[in-house]
GROMACS .gro file of N, CA and C in nm:
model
  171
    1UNK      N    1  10.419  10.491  10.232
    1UNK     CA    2  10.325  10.444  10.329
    1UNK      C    3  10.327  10.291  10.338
    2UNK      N    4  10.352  10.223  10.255
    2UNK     CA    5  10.324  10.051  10.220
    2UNK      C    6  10.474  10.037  10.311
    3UNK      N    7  10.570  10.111  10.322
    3UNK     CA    8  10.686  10.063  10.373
    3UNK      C    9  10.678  10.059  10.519
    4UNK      N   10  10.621  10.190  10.548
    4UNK     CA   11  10.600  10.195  10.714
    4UNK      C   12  10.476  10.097  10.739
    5UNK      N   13  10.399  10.038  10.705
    5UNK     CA   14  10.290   9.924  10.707
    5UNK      C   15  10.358   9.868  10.753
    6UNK      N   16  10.432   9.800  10.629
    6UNK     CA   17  10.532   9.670  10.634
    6UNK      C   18  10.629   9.676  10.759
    7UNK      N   19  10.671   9.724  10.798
    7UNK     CA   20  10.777   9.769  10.903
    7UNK      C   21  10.648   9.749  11.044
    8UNK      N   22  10.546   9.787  11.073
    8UNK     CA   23  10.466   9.806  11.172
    8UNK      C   24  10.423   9.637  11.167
    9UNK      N   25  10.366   9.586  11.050
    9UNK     CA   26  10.331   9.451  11.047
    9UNK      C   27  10.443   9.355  11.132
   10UNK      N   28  10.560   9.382  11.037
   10UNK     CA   29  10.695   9.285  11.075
   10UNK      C   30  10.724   9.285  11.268
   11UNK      N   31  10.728   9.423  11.294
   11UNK     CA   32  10.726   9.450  11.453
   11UNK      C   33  10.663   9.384  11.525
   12UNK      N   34  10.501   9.374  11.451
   12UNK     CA   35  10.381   9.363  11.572
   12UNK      C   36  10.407   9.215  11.570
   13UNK      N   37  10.452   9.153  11.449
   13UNK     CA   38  10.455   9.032  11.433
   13UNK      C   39  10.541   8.915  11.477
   14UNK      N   40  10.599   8.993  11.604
   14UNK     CA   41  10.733   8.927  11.663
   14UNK      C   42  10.696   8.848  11.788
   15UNK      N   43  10.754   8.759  11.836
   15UNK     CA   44  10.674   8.702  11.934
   15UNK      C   45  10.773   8.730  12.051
   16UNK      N   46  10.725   8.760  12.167
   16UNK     CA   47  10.810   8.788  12.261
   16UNK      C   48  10.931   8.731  12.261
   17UNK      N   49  10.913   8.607  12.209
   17UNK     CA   50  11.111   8.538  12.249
   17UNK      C   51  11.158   8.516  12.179
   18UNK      N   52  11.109   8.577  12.025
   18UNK     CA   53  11.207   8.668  11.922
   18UNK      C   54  11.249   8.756  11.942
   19UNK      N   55  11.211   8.874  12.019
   19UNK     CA   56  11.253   8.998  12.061
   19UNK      C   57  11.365   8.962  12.118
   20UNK      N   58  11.423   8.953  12.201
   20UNK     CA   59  11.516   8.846  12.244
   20UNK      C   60  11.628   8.832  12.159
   21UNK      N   61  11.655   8.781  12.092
   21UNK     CA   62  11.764   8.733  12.001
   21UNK      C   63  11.827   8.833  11.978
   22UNK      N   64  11.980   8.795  11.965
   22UNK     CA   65  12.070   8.862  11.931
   22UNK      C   66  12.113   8.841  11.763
   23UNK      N   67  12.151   8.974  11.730
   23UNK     CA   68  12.280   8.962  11.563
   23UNK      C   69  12.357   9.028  11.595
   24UNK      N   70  12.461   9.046  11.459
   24UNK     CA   71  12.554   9.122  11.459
   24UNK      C   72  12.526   9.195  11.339
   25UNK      N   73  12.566   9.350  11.399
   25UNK     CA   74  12.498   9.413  11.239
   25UNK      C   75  12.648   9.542  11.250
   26UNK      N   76  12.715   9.541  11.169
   26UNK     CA   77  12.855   9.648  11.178
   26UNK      C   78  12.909   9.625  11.265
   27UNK      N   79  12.945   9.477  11.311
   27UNK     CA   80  13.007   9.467  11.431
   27UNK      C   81  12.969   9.494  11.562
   28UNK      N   82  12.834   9.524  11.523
   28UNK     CA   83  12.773   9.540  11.694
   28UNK      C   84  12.667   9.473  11.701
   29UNK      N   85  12.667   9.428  11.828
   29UNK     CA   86  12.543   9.364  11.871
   29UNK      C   87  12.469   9.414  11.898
   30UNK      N   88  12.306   9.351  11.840
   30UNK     CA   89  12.165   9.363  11.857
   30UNK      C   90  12.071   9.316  11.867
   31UNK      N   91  12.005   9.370  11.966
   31UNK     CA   92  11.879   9.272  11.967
   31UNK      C   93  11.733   9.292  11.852
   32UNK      N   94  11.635   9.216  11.868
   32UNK     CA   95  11.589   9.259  11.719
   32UNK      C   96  11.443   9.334  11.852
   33UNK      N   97  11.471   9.342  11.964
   33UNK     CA   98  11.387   9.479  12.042
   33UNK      C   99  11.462   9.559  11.979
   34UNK      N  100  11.557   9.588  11.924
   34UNK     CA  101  11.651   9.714  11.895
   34UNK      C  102  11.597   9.794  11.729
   35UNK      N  103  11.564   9.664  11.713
   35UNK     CA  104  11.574   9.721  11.528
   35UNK      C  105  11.435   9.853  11.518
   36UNK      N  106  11.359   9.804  11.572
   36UNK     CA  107  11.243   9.955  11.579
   36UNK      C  108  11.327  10.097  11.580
   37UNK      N  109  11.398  10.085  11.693
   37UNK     CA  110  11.444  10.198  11.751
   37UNK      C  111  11.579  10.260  11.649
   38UNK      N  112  11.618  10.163  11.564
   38UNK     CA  113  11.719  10.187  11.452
   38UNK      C  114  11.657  10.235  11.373
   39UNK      N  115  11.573  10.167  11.315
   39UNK     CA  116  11.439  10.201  11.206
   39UNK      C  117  11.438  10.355  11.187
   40UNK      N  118  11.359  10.392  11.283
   40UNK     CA  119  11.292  10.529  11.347
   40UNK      C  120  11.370  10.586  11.298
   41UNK      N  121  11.511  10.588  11.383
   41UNK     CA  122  11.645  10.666  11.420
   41UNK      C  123  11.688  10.705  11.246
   42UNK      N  124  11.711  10.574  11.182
   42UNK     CA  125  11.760  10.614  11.020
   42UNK      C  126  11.652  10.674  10.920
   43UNK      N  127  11.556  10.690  10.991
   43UNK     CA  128  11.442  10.738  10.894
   43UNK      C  129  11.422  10.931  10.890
   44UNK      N  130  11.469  10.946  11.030
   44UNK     CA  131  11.511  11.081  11.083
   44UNK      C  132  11.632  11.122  11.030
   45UNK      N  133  11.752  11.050  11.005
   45UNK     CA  134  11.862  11.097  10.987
   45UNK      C  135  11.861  11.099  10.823
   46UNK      N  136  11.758  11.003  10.713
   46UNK     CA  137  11.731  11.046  10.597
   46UNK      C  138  11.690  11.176  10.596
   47UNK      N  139  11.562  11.235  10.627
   47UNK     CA  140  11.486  11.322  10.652
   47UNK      C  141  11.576  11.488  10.713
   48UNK      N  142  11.672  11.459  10.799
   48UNK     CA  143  11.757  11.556  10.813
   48UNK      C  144  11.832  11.588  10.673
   49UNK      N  145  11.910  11.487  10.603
   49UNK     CA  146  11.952  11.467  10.465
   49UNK      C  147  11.925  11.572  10.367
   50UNK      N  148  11.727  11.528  10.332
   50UNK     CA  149  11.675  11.553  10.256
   50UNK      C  150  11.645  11.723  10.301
   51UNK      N  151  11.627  11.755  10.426
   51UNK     CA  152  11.639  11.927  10.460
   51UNK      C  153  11.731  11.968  10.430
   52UNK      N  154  11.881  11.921  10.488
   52UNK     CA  155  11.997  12.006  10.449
   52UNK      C  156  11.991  12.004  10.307
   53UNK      N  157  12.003  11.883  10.227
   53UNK     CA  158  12.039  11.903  10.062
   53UNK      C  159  11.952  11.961  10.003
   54UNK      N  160  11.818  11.939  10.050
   54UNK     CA  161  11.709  11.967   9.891
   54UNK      C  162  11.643  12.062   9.902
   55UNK      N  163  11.588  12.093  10.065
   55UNK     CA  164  11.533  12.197  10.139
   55UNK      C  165  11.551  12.302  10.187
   56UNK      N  166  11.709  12.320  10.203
   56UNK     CA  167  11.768  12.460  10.224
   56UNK      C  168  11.773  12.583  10.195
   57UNK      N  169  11.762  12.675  10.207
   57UNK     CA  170  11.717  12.798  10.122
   57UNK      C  171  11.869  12.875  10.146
   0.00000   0.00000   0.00000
């Protein structure tokens, strides 16, 4: 829970023309509007992980 805080804090805490900016993250470009939507995305694809390996019957 303290992680998804932290993650919601860091977001809210962006100022519009930070959102904006570009990196490079694996060779691809991103904007840091993007990183939420990565966030999310790898938090689901743990969670699929943890069904197939640990949860499976």
């Amino acid at each position: 829970m303290s992680v998804r805080r932290a993650t919601l804090s860091l977001i809210n805490g962006l100022a519009e023309e930070a959102s904006e900016r570009v990196g490079v993250t694996n060779d691809n470009l991103v904007t840091a509007r993007s990183i939420p939507f990565i966030i999310a995305g790898h938090e689901l694809h743990h969670w699929s992980i943890i069904k197939e390996r640990y949860l499976a019957y």
